[in-house]
PDB file of C-alpha atoms in Angstrom:
ATOM      1  CA  MET A 641      91.399  65.068 138.768  1.00 38.00           C
ATOM      2  CA  ASN A 642      94.931  63.004 137.675  1.00 44.00           C
ATOM      3  CA  MET A 643      94.241  59.668 139.219  1.00 43.00           C
ATOM      4  CA  PRO A 644      97.546  57.923 140.173  1.00 44.00           C
ATOM      5  CA  ASP A 645      99.270  55.987 137.990  1.00 44.00           C
ATOM      6  CA  SER A 646      99.603  52.336 137.901  1.00 46.00           C
ATOM      7  CA  ASN A 647     103.103  52.518 135.879  1.00 53.00           C
ATOM      8  CA  SER A 648     104.676  55.085 138.190  1.00 50.00           C
ATOM      9  CA  SER A 649     106.593  53.162 140.270  1.00 62.00           C
ATOM     10  CA  ARG A 650     109.234  52.605 137.014  1.00 82.00           C
ATOM     11  CA  PRO A 651     111.935  54.469 136.518  1.00 94.00           C
ATOM     12  CA  LEU A 652     111.944  56.870 134.221  1.00 98.00           C
ATOM     13  CA  ARG A 653     115.163  56.192 132.113  1.00 99.00           C
ATOM     14  CA  THR A 654     114.395  58.919 129.458  1.00 99.00           C
ATOM     15  CA  PRO A 655     115.680  61.972 128.874  1.00 99.00           C
ATOM     16  CA  VAL A 656     113.206  65.483 128.638  1.00 99.00           C
ATOM     17  CA  LEU A 657     113.901  68.796 126.859  1.00 99.00           C
ATOM     18  CA  PHE A 658     112.121  71.723 128.609  1.00 99.00           C
ATOM     19  CA  MET A 659     111.966  74.312 126.638  1.00 99.00           C
ATOM     20  CA  VAL A 660     111.101  77.889 128.670  1.00 99.00           C
ATOM     21  CA  PHE A 661     111.211  81.774 127.509  1.00 99.00           C
ATOM     22  CA  ASN A 662     109.313  84.420 130.160  1.00 98.00           C
ATOM     23  CA  ARG A 663     106.360  82.896 132.035  1.00 98.00           C
ATOM     24  CA  LEU A 664     106.530  82.342 135.207  1.00 98.00           C
ATOM     25  CA  ASP A 665     103.286  80.886 136.303  1.00 98.00           C
ATOM     26  CA  THR A 666     102.633  78.071 133.520  1.00 98.00           C
ATOM     27  CA  THR A 667     106.730  77.563 133.913  1.00 99.00           C
ATOM     28  CA  LYS A 668     106.562  75.942 138.004  1.00 99.00           C
ATOM     29  CA  ARG A 669     103.564  74.028 136.653  1.00 99.00           C
ATOM     30  CA  VAL A 670     105.495  72.126 133.719  1.00 99.00           C
ATOM     31  CA  PHE A 671     108.273  71.678 135.721  1.00 99.00           C
ATOM     32  CA  GLU A 672     106.763  70.416 138.885  1.00 99.00           C
ATOM     33  CA  ALA A 673     105.403  67.321 136.992  1.00 99.00           C
ATOM     34  CA  ILE A 674     108.744  67.332 135.757  1.00 99.00           C
ATOM     35  CA  ARG A 675     110.531  67.145 139.084  1.00 99.00           C
ATOM     36  CA  ARG A 676     107.568  64.029 139.942  1.00 98.00           C
ATOM     37  CA  ALA A 677     108.639  62.213 136.908  1.00 99.00           C
ATOM     38  CA  LYS A 678     112.155  62.239 137.469  1.00 99.00           C
ATOM     39  CA  PRO A 679     114.040  62.373 134.325  1.00 99.00           C
ATOM     40  CA  PRO A 680     117.762  60.856 135.266  1.00 99.00           C
ATOM     41  CA  ARG A 681     119.215  63.309 131.815  1.00 99.00           C
ATOM     42  CA  LEU A 682     117.105  67.378 132.235  1.00 99.00           C
ATOM     43  CA  TYR A 683     117.595  69.375 129.309  1.00 99.00           C
ATOM     44  CA  VAL A 684     116.964  72.985 129.605  1.00 99.00           C
ATOM     45  CA  ALA A 685     116.979  75.472 126.688  1.00 99.00           C
ATOM     46  CA  ALA A 686     115.881  79.528 126.677  1.00 99.00           C
ATOM     47  CA  ASP A 687     115.977  81.917 124.284  1.00 99.00           C
ATOM     48  CA  GLY A 688     117.368  85.283 124.981  1.00 99.00           C
ATOM     49  CA  PRO A 689     115.245  88.380 126.291  1.00 98.00           C
ATOM     50  CA  ARG A 690     113.762  90.416 123.001  1.00 98.00           C
ATOM     51  CA  ALA A 691     115.614  93.858 123.072  1.00 96.00           C
ATOM     52  CA  ASP A 692     112.705  95.406 121.940  1.00 96.00           C
ATOM     53  CA  ARG A 693     110.434  94.526 125.280  1.00 97.00           C
ATOM     54  CA  PRO A 694     111.605  96.495 128.762  1.00 97.00           C
ATOM     55  CA  GLY A 695     111.661  94.377 131.893  1.00 98.00           C
ATOM     56  CA  GLU A 696     111.572  90.674 129.297  1.00 98.00           C
ATOM     57  CA  GLY A 697     115.694  89.904 130.833  1.00 98.00           C
ATOM     58  CA  GLU A 698     114.249  90.009 134.528  1.00 99.00           C
ATOM     59  CA  LYS A 699     111.792  87.984 133.231  1.00 99.00           C
ATOM     60  CA  VAL A 700     113.898  85.484 131.331  1.00 99.00           C
ATOM     61  CA  GLN A 701     116.264  85.182 134.346  1.00 99.00           C
ATOM     62  CA  ALA A 702     113.597  84.325 137.216  1.00 99.00           C
ATOM     63  CA  VAL A 703     112.661  81.614 134.885  1.00 99.00           C
ATOM     64  CA  ARG A 704     115.659  79.757 134.496  1.00 99.00           C
ATOM     65  CA  ASP A 705     116.976  81.012 137.674  1.00 99.00           C
ATOM     66  CA  TYR A 706     113.645  78.800 139.562  1.00 99.00           C
ATOM     67  CA  VAL A 707     114.096  76.422 136.930  1.00 99.00           C
ATOM     68  CA  MET A 708     118.099  75.638 138.373  1.00 99.00           C
ATOM     69  CA  ASN A 709     117.308  76.268 142.154  1.00 99.00           C
ATOM     70  CA  SER A 710     114.309  73.508 141.773  1.00 99.00           C
ATOM     71  CA  ILE A 711     115.783  70.164 140.834  1.00 99.00           C
ATOM     72  CA  ASP A 712     115.625  68.405 143.850  1.00 98.00           C
ATOM     73  CA  TRP A 713     116.674  64.780 142.058  1.00 98.00           C
ATOM     74  CA  ASP A 714     119.705  62.803 141.156  1.00 98.00           C
ATOM     75  CA  CYS A 715     120.295  63.958 137.624  1.00 98.00           C
ATOM     76  CA  GLU A 716     122.448  65.339 135.041  1.00 99.00           C
ATOM     77  CA  ILE A 717     121.437  68.964 133.936  1.00 99.00           C
ATOM     78  CA  LYS A 718     122.923  70.514 130.509  1.00 99.00           C
ATOM     79  CA  THR A 719     122.096  73.948 129.995  1.00 99.00           C
ATOM     80  CA  LEU A 720     121.157  75.577 126.543  1.00 99.00           C
ATOM     81  CA  PHE A 721     120.594  79.902 127.658  1.00 99.00           C
ATOM     82  CA  ARG A 722     120.812  81.880 124.928  1.00 99.00           C
ATOM     83  CA  ASP A 723     121.519  85.796 125.422  1.00 98.00           C
ATOM     84  CA  HIS A 724     119.989  87.166 122.909  1.00 98.00           C
ATOM     85  CA  ASN A 725     116.405  86.109 121.043  1.00 98.00           C
ATOM     86  CA  LEU A 726     116.458  84.099 118.382  1.00 98.00           C
ATOM     87  CA  GLY A 727     112.823  84.214 117.409  1.00 97.00           C
ATOM     88  CA  CYS A 728     110.872  80.969 117.538  1.00 96.00           C
ATOM     89  CA  LYS A 729     111.872  79.130 114.428  1.00 97.00           C
ATOM     90  CA  TYR A 730     115.377  79.601 114.984  1.00 98.00           C
ATOM     91  CA  ALA A 731     115.646  79.186 119.569  1.00 98.00           C
ATOM     92  CA  VAL A 732     113.660  75.609 119.104  1.00 99.00           C
ATOM     93  CA  THR A 733     115.031  74.027 116.335  1.00 99.00           C
ATOM     94  CA  GLY A 734     118.329  74.743 117.912  1.00 99.00           C
ATOM     95  CA  ALA A 735     117.366  73.225 121.083  1.00 99.00           C
ATOM     96  CA  ILE A 736     116.199  70.601 119.633  1.00 99.00           C
ATOM     97  CA  ASN A 737     119.060  70.066 117.358  1.00 99.00           C
ATOM     98  CA  TRP A 738     120.937  70.190 120.818  1.00 99.00           C
ATOM     99  CA  PHE A 739     119.263  67.635 122.644  1.00 99.00           C
ATOM    100  CA  PHE A 740     119.294  65.115 119.262  1.00 99.00           C
ATOM    101  CA  GLU A 741     123.135  66.080 119.217  1.00 99.00           C
ATOM    102  CA  ASN A 742     123.243  64.693 122.842  1.00 99.00           C
ATOM    103  CA  GLU A 743     120.372  61.847 122.816  1.00 99.00           C
ATOM    104  CA  GLU A 744     118.947  59.221 120.624  1.00 99.00           C
ATOM    105  CA  MET A 745     115.922  59.982 121.903  1.00 99.00           C
ATOM    106  CA  GLY A 746     114.131  61.274 124.355  1.00 99.00           C
ATOM    107  CA  ILE A 747     110.624  63.703 125.511  1.00 99.00           C
ATOM    108  CA  ILE A 748     110.332  67.266 124.558  1.00 99.00           C
ATOM    109  CA  LEU A 749     107.791  70.000 126.397  1.00 99.00           C
ATOM    110  CA  GLU A 750     107.365  73.483 126.442  1.00 98.00           C
ATOM    111  CA  ASP A 751     106.446  75.763 128.748  1.00 98.00           C
ATOM    112  CA  ASP A 752     102.599  75.604 128.723  1.00 97.00           C
ATOM    113  CA  CYS A 753     102.980  72.314 128.090  1.00 98.00           C
ATOM    114  CA  LEU A 754     100.949  70.492 131.412  1.00 98.00           C
ATOM    115  CA  PRO A 755     101.432  66.832 130.854  1.00 99.00           C
ATOM    116  CA  ASP A 756      99.575  63.783 132.742  1.00 99.00           C
ATOM    117  CA  GLN A 757     102.055  61.825 134.923  1.00 98.00           C
ATOM    118  CA  SER A 758     101.641  58.980 132.749  1.00 99.00           C
ATOM    119  CA  PHE A 759     102.443  61.220 129.017  1.00 99.00           C
ATOM    120  CA  PHE A 760     106.235  59.455 130.178  1.00 99.00           C
ATOM    121  CA  MET A 761     105.497  56.342 130.675  1.00 99.00           C
ATOM    122  CA  PHE A 762     103.426  56.384 127.466  1.00 99.00           C
ATOM    123  CA  CYS A 763     106.206  57.665 125.499  1.00 99.00           C
ATOM    124  CA  GLN A 764     108.761  55.730 127.124  1.00 99.00           C
ATOM    125  CA  GLU A 765     107.699  52.828 126.229  1.00 99.00           C
ATOM    126  CA  LEU A 766     106.607  53.908 122.912  1.00 99.00           C
ATOM    127  CA  LEU A 767     110.318  54.629 122.141  1.00 99.00           C
ATOM    128  CA  GLY A 768     111.675  52.052 122.797  1.00 99.00           C
ATOM    129  CA  ARG A 769     109.468  49.604 120.318  1.00 99.00           C
ATOM    130  CA  TYR A 770     109.016  52.321 117.971  1.00 99.00           C
ATOM    131  CA  ARG A 771     113.096  53.061 118.328  1.00 99.00           C
ATOM    132  CA  ASP A 772     113.296  51.458 114.467  1.00 99.00           C
ATOM    133  CA  ASP A 773     110.773  51.913 112.252  1.00 99.00           C
ATOM    134  CA  LYS A 774     111.157  54.536 110.504  1.00 98.00           C
ATOM    135  CA  ARG A 775     107.712  54.638 109.403  1.00 99.00           C
ATOM    136  CA  ILE A 776     106.852  56.297 112.311  1.00 99.00           C
ATOM    137  CA  MET A 777     108.035  60.124 113.387  1.00 99.00           C
ATOM    138  CA  MET A 778     106.321  60.787 116.251  1.00 99.00           C
ATOM    139  CA  ILE A 779     105.067  59.771 119.288  1.00 99.00           C
ATOM    140  CA  SER A 780     102.343  62.409 120.870  1.00 99.00           C
ATOM    141  CA  GLY A 781     100.848  63.370 124.382  1.00 99.00           C
ATOM    142  CA  ASP A 782      97.512  65.305 122.425  1.00 98.00           C
ATOM    143  CA  ASN A 783      94.806  63.879 121.446  1.00 96.00           C
ATOM    144  CA  PHE A 784      91.996  66.184 119.891  1.00 93.00           C
ATOM    145  CA  GLN A 785      88.610  64.086 119.139  1.00 93.00           C
ATOM    146  CA  PHE A 786      86.767  65.189 122.029  1.00 89.00           C
ATOM    147  CA  GLY A 787      86.362  62.553 123.251  1.00 86.00           C
ATOM    148  CA  LYS A 788      85.391  60.247 120.149  1.00 89.00           C
ATOM    149  CA  GLU A 789      87.391  57.412 120.470  1.00 91.00           C
ATOM    150  CA  ARG A 790      88.823  56.221 117.442  1.00 94.00           C
ATOM    151  CA  THR A 791      90.427  52.627 118.599  1.00 95.00           C
ATOM    152  CA  GLU A 792      90.234  49.768 121.349  1.00 96.00           C
ATOM    153  CA  ASN A 793      93.982  50.212 121.284  1.00 98.00           C
ATOM    154  CA  SER A 794      96.160  52.403 124.133  1.00 99.00           C
ATOM    155  CA  TYR A 795      96.394  54.508 120.807  1.00 99.00           C
ATOM    156  CA  TYR A 796      96.071  55.232 117.059  1.00 98.00           C
ATOM    157  CA  PHE A 797      98.700  56.058 114.128  1.00 99.00           C
ATOM    158  CA  SER A 798      98.136  60.334 112.468  1.00 98.00           C
ATOM    159  CA  ARG A 799      99.351  62.110 109.741  1.00 96.00           C
ATOM    160  CA  TYR A 800      99.285  65.632 111.885  1.00 96.00           C
ATOM    161  CA  THR A 801     102.121  66.152 114.075  1.00 97.00           C
ATOM    162  CA  HIS A 802      99.978  66.962 117.185  1.00 96.00           C
ATOM    163  CA  ILE A 803     103.964  69.082 119.638  1.00 98.00           C
ATOM    164  CA  TRP A 804     101.753  70.453 122.296  1.00 97.00           C
ATOM    165  CA  GLY A 805     103.913  67.751 124.661  1.00 99.00           C
ATOM    166  CA  TRP A 806     105.301  64.584 122.636  1.00 99.00           C
ATOM    167  CA  ALA A 807     108.533  62.502 121.953  1.00 99.00           C
ATOM    168  CA  SER A 808     110.811  61.369 118.995  1.00 99.00           C
ATOM    169  CA  TRP A 809     114.660  60.377 117.874  1.00 99.00           C
ATOM    170  CA  ARG A 810     117.138  61.134 116.517  1.00 99.00           C
ATOM    171  CA  ARG A 811     116.302  59.595 113.358  1.00 99.00           C
ATOM    172  CA  ALA A 812     113.590  60.892 112.742  1.00 99.00           C
ATOM    173  CA  TRP A 813     114.692  64.550 113.881  1.00 99.00           C
ATOM    174  CA  ASN A 814     117.288  64.338 110.819  1.00 99.00           C
ATOM    175  CA  LEU A 815     115.397  64.702 108.676  1.00 99.00           C
ATOM    176  CA  TYR A 816     113.808  67.762 109.965  1.00 99.00           C
ATOM    177  CA  ASP A 817     114.780  70.289 106.600  1.00 98.00           C
ATOM    178  CA  CYS A 818     113.499  74.360 108.614  1.00 98.00           C
ATOM    179  CA  GLY A 819     113.998  75.587 105.766  1.00 98.00           C
ATOM    180  CA  MET A 820     112.028  73.354 103.487  1.00 98.00           C
ATOM    181  CA  SER A 821     114.445  73.341 100.895  1.00 97.00           C
ATOM    182  CA  THR A 822     111.927  70.765  98.730  1.00 97.00           C
ATOM    183  CA  TRP A 823     108.691  73.014  99.071  1.00 97.00           C
ATOM    184  CA  PRO A 824     108.900  74.266  95.642  1.00 96.00           C
ATOM    185  CA  GLU A 825     109.297  71.184  93.708  1.00 95.00           C
ATOM    186  CA  ILE A 826     106.363  70.020  96.466  1.00 94.00           C
ATOM    187  CA  TYR A 827     104.485  73.524  95.555  1.00 93.00           C
ATOM    188  CA  GLY A 828     105.205  73.381  91.972  1.00 90.00           C
ATOM    189  CA  ASN A 829     103.739  69.718  91.105  1.00 89.00           C
ATOM    190  CA  ARG A 830     100.895  70.043  93.539  1.00 87.00           C
ATOM    191  CA  PHE A 831     101.758  66.780  95.333  1.00 91.00           C
ATOM    192  CA  LEU A 832     100.053  68.188  98.539  1.00 91.00           C
ATOM    193  CA  LYS A 833      96.863  67.407  96.563  1.00 88.00           C
ATOM    194  CA  ASP A 834      98.538  63.427  96.725  1.00 89.00           C
ATOM    195  CA  ILE A 835      99.506  63.621  99.817  1.00 88.00           C
ATOM    196  CA  LEU A 836      96.078  65.111 101.570  1.00 87.00           C
ATOM    197  CA  SER A 837      93.662  63.885  99.053  1.00 81.00           C
ATOM    198  CA  ASP A 838      91.145  66.433 100.182  1.00 80.00           C
ATOM    199  CA  LYS A 839      91.305  70.137  98.157  1.00 83.00           C
ATOM    200  CA  ARG A 840      91.030  72.089 100.952  1.00 83.00           C
ATOM    201  CA  ALA A 841      93.350  70.799 103.465  1.00 85.00           C
ATOM    202  CA  ALA A 842      95.364  70.923 100.597  1.00 89.00           C
ATOM    203  CA  LYS A 843      94.892  75.267  99.638  1.00 88.00           C
ATOM    204  CA  TYR A 844      95.583  75.882 103.439  1.00 88.00           C
ATOM    205  CA  TRP A 845      98.409  73.757 104.090  1.00 92.00           C
ATOM    206  CA  GLU A 846      99.773  75.603 100.527  1.00 94.00           C
ATOM    207  CA  SER A 847      99.042  78.899 101.916  1.00 94.00           C
ATOM    208  CA  ILE A 848     100.736  78.123 105.677  1.00 94.00           C
ATOM    209  CA  PHE A 849     104.041  76.412 103.969  1.00 97.00           C
ATOM    210  CA  ASN A 850     103.860  79.127 101.151  1.00 96.00           C
ATOM    211  CA  SER A 851     104.509  81.557 104.153  1.00 96.00           C
ATOM    212  CA  VAL A 852     106.934  79.458 105.824  1.00 97.00           C
ATOM    213  CA  TYR A 853     108.694  79.294 103.110  1.00 97.00           C
ATOM    214  CA  HIS A 854     108.787  82.564 102.301  1.00 96.00           C
ATOM    215  CA  GLY A 855     109.731  84.111 106.077  1.00 95.00           C
ATOM    216  CA  SER A 856     106.550  85.579 106.863  1.00 95.00           C
ATOM    217  CA  ILE A 857     105.730  83.016 110.526  1.00 93.00           C
ATOM    218  CA  ASP A 858     108.572  82.906 112.763  1.00 93.00           C
ATOM    219  CA  THR A 859     107.937  79.151 114.069  1.00 97.00           C
ATOM    220  CA  TRP A 860     109.174  76.012 114.097  1.00 98.00           C
ATOM    221  CA  ASP A 861     106.849  73.248 113.833  1.00 98.00           C
ATOM    222  CA  TYR A 862     105.190  74.021 110.221  1.00 98.00           C
ATOM    223  CA  GLN A 863     108.610  72.690 108.549  1.00 98.00           C
ATOM    224  CA  TRP A 864     108.233  69.468 111.501  1.00 99.00           C
ATOM    225  CA  VAL A 865     105.198  69.173 109.904  1.00 98.00           C
ATOM    226  CA  PHE A 866     105.932  69.249 106.289  1.00 98.00           C
ATOM    227  CA  SER A 867     109.114  67.535 107.212  1.00 98.00           C
ATOM    228  CA  CYS A 868     106.704  63.794 107.700  1.00 98.00           C
ATOM    229  CA  TRP A 869     104.337  64.261 105.254  1.00 97.00           C
ATOM    230  CA  ILE A 870     107.125  64.152 102.358  1.00 96.00           C
ATOM    231  CA  GLN A 871     108.847  61.333 103.894  1.00 97.00           C
ATOM    232  CA  GLY A 872     105.249  59.642 104.844  1.00 96.00           C
ATOM    233  CA  GLY A 873     106.126  59.961 108.467  1.00 98.00           C
ATOM    234  CA  LEU A 874     103.328  59.023 111.078  1.00 99.00           C
ATOM    235  CA  SER A 875     102.509  60.125 114.277  1.00 99.00           C
ATOM    236  CA  ILE A 876     100.967  58.113 117.128  1.00 99.00           C
ATOM    237  CA  ILE A 877      98.357  59.791 119.144  1.00 99.00           C
ATOM    238  CA  PRO A 878      97.000  58.116 122.189  1.00 98.00           C
ATOM    239  CA  ASN A 879      93.258  57.373 122.739  1.00 97.00           C
ATOM    240  CA  ARG A 880      93.356  60.064 125.571  1.00 96.00           C
ATOM    241  CA  ASN A 881      94.297  62.929 126.208  1.00 97.00           C
ATOM    242  CA  LEU A 882      97.678  63.280 127.844  1.00 98.00           C
ATOM    243  CA  VAL A 883      98.881  67.167 127.642  1.00 98.00           C
ATOM    244  CA  SER A 884      96.484  70.655 128.766  1.00 98.00           C
ATOM    245  CA  ASN A 885      98.308  73.591 126.614  1.00 97.00           C
ATOM    246  CA  ILE A 886      98.146  76.256 129.606  1.00 96.00           C
ATOM    247  CA  GLY A 887      99.447  79.043 127.883  1.00 93.00           C
ATOM    248  CA  PHE A 888      96.428  80.592 125.756  1.00 84.00           C
ATOM    249  CA  GLY A 889      96.848  84.168 126.897  1.00 67.00           C
ATOM    250  CA  GLN A 890      97.775  87.432 125.917  1.00 47.00           C
ATOM    251  CA  SER A 891     101.656  87.025 127.128  1.00 52.00           C
ATOM    252  CA  SER A 892     101.532  83.541 124.710  1.00 49.00           C
ATOM    253  CA  THR A 893     104.251  83.365 122.063  1.00 50.00           C
ATOM    254  CA  HIS A 894     101.226  82.452 119.389  1.00 47.00           C
ATOM    255  CA  THR A 895      98.178  81.145 121.154  1.00 47.00           C
ATOM    256  CA  ARG A 896      96.785  84.678 122.738  1.00 48.00           C
ATOM    257  CA  ASP A 897      93.796  83.716 121.053  1.00 54.00           C
ATOM    258  CA  LYS A 898      90.620  81.986 122.657  1.00 62.00           C
ATOM    259  CA  SER A 899      90.735  78.342 121.239  1.00 71.00           C
ATOM    260  CA  PRO A 900      88.697  74.819 121.995  1.00 73.00           C
ATOM    261  CA  PHE A 901      91.748  73.492 122.163  1.00 78.00           C
ATOM    262  CA  SER A 902      93.013  75.538 125.670  1.00 81.00           C
ATOM    263  CA  ASN A 903      93.127  73.769 128.834  1.00 88.00           C
ATOM    264  CA  LEU A 904      91.914  70.909 128.231  1.00 92.00           C
ATOM    265  CA  SER A 905      91.176  68.499 130.303  1.00 93.00           C
ATOM    266  CA  THR A 906      93.958  65.238 130.293  1.00 96.00           C
ATOM    267  CA  GLU A 907      93.438  61.722 131.700  1.00 96.00           C
ATOM    268  CA  ARG A 908      96.148  59.037 132.735  1.00 98.00           C
ATOM    269  CA  ILE A 909      96.514  56.320 130.080  1.00 98.00           C
ATOM    270  CA  GLU A 910      96.070  52.627 131.472  1.00 98.00           C
ATOM    271  CA  PHE A 911      99.167  50.387 131.398  1.00 98.00           C
ATOM    272  CA  PRO A 912      99.800  47.642 130.361  1.00 98.00           C
ATOM    273  CA  LEU A 913      99.188  49.810 126.743  1.00 99.00           C
ATOM    274  CA  LYS A 914      97.590  47.478 124.206  1.00 98.00           C
ATOM    275  CA  HIS A 915      99.379  47.838 120.864  1.00 99.00           C
ATOM    276  CA  PRO A 916      97.738  47.846 117.208  1.00 98.00           C
ATOM    277  CA  THR A 917      98.276  44.792 115.354  1.00 97.00           C
ATOM    278  CA  PHE A 918      99.447  46.345 112.185  1.00 97.00           C
ATOM    279  CA  VAL A 919     100.666  50.481 110.937  1.00 98.00           C
ATOM    280  CA  ILE A 920      97.396  52.084 109.533  1.00 98.00           C
ATOM    281  CA  ARG A 921      96.426  55.476 109.401  1.00 98.00           C
ATOM    282  CA  ASN A 922      93.224  56.146 111.201  1.00 97.00           C
ATOM    283  CA  VAL A 923      91.582  58.238 108.282  1.00 95.00           C
ATOM    284  CA  SER A 924      88.289  58.978 110.296  1.00 95.00           C
ATOM    285  CA  ALA A 925      90.065  60.442 112.565  1.00 95.00           C
ATOM    286  CA  ASP A 926      92.580  63.069 110.792  1.00 93.00           C
ATOM    287  CA  ASN A 927      89.102  63.681 108.666  1.00 90.00           C
ATOM    288  CA  PHE A 928      88.509  65.189 111.858  1.00 90.00           C
ATOM    289  CA  THR A 929      91.130  66.841 112.347  1.00 88.00           C
ATOM    290  CA  GLU A 930      91.048  68.644 109.274  1.00 84.00           C
ATOM    291  CA  LYS A 931      87.530  69.545 109.626  1.00 82.00           C
ATOM    292  CA  ILE A 932      87.407  71.763 112.979  1.00 76.00           C
ATOM    293  CA  TRP A 933      91.179  72.788 112.617  1.00 70.00           C
ATOM    294  CA  TYR A 934      92.861  72.890 109.826  1.00 63.00           C
ATOM    295  CA  SER A 935      90.234  72.537 106.774  1.00 54.00           C
ATOM    296  CA  GLN A 936      88.257  75.918 107.615  1.00 53.00           C
ATOM    297  CA  SER A 937      88.604  80.012 108.447  1.00 50.00           C
ATOM    298  CA  ARG A 938      88.963  80.899 111.392  1.00 50.00           C
ATOM    299  CA  SER A 939      85.690  81.884 112.251  1.00 47.00           C
ATOM    300  CA  ARG A 940      84.627  78.816 110.986  1.00 51.00           C
ATOM    301  CA  LYS A 941      87.308  76.076 112.823  1.00 50.00           C
ATOM    302  CA  ILE A 942      86.696  77.427 116.222  1.00 45.00           C
ATOM    303  CA  LEU A 943      82.527  77.463 115.702  1.00 48.00           C
ATOM    304  CA  LEU A 944      82.615  74.146 114.361  1.00 48.00           C
ATOM    305  CA  GLY A 945      85.284  73.310 116.906  1.00 48.00           C
ATOM    306  CA  LEU A 946      83.017  74.331 119.685  1.00 48.00           C
ATOM    307  CA  LYS A 947      79.354  72.517 117.992  1.00 51.00           C
ATOM    308  CA  GLU A 948      81.147  69.479 117.859  1.00 47.00           C
ATOM    309  CA  ILE A 949      82.852  69.763 121.957  1.00 43.00           C
ATOM    310  CA  LYS A 950      78.440  70.473 122.617  1.00 45.00           C
ATOM    311  CA  LEU A 951      77.479  67.368 120.909  1.00 43.00           C
ATOM    312  CA  MET A 952      80.002  65.267 122.345  1.00 41.00           C
ATOM    313  CA  PHE A 953      78.583  66.657 126.259  1.00 38.00           C
ATOM    314  CA  LYS A 954      75.502  65.066 124.984  1.00 39.00           C
ATOM    315  CA  SER A 955      76.520  61.758 124.948  1.00 36.00           C
ATOM    316  CA  LYS A 956      77.230  61.111 128.963  1.00 32.00           C
ATOM    317  CA  SER A 957      79.622  57.858 127.411  1.00 34.00           C
ATOM    318  CA  VAL A 958      81.901  60.446 125.993  1.00 32.00           C
ATOM    319  CA  TRP A 959      83.957  61.872 129.006  1.00 30.00           C
ATOM    320  CA  ARG A 960      83.084  58.140 131.188  1.00 33.00           C
ATOM    321  CA  GLY A 961      82.833  61.374 134.219  1.00 32.00           C
ATOM    322  CA  HIS A 962      85.410  63.117 133.335  1.00 33.00           C
ATOM    323  CA  GLY A 963      83.792  65.982 131.162  1.00 33.00           C
ATOM    324  CA  LYS A 964      84.858  69.606 132.446  1.00 33.00           C
ATOM    325  CA  SER A 965      84.146  73.269 131.058  1.00 30.00           C
ATOM    326  CA  LEU A 966      86.797  74.190 128.475  1.00 28.00           C
TER     327      LEU A 966
END
């Protein structure tokens, strides 16, 4: 259960981009979190229905109508509603481009990423703090360490770009390369091994990036990973999980499989935030991420993830009373 946030009395000054599609159930839950936060400027983007999906047009319209009819606070509203389906790659890229054409920085949520209320102020404070620090590319609301506390501070730095609820700046997004134009040079010189320092991780990501570059995967987020890495950029990761992905299932776009990362419980992050005194990547946290997620085959990574979760739950101190079945 989410506890009242001691920081909730502060007004949210940061704009929010809300990307929706055809799932009214998850949209309602995420929108309610946004409505409670009351951003002063709300950007709503939606891809168009797919022509080969009977009845999808009605679902898409129902989602749009719900959001627009439910905005009951004083805010500036901008919409980007597509008439035709562009697909994940171009619809999401276009929506974020549009957002940062209008805003210098902001928070980004998709219709299945349910944030704790403290997520909004966490992002707002750090957007201001690292506004001009070009080492930092984004702020994530996700923590996939399953209770392992990596620092005594409120957050740490990572190479990984967890985007189930995140925030960034125009200066960072301007470095996004949807077409991955420099991938042939990176691949040809085996630079990924230099970046990752792990042969298994490099092999995994070479396969992913090759597929994206050649158009085999309709997505936008792997290109963001690539763009951040070739710039040597870091992500901010909270020491608590602040966002839960509630979109796993048959009607989701990319997350249909059962996963140990689905419906993770969230926690309130405490304010005032405790800031690190230096900007250094947390290697232990990133190695953990690679071990249970990126560097393994699908079956192996789920098995390892579940084993890690079981081990975590054996330690009563891990969840501090917040342990729930995943």
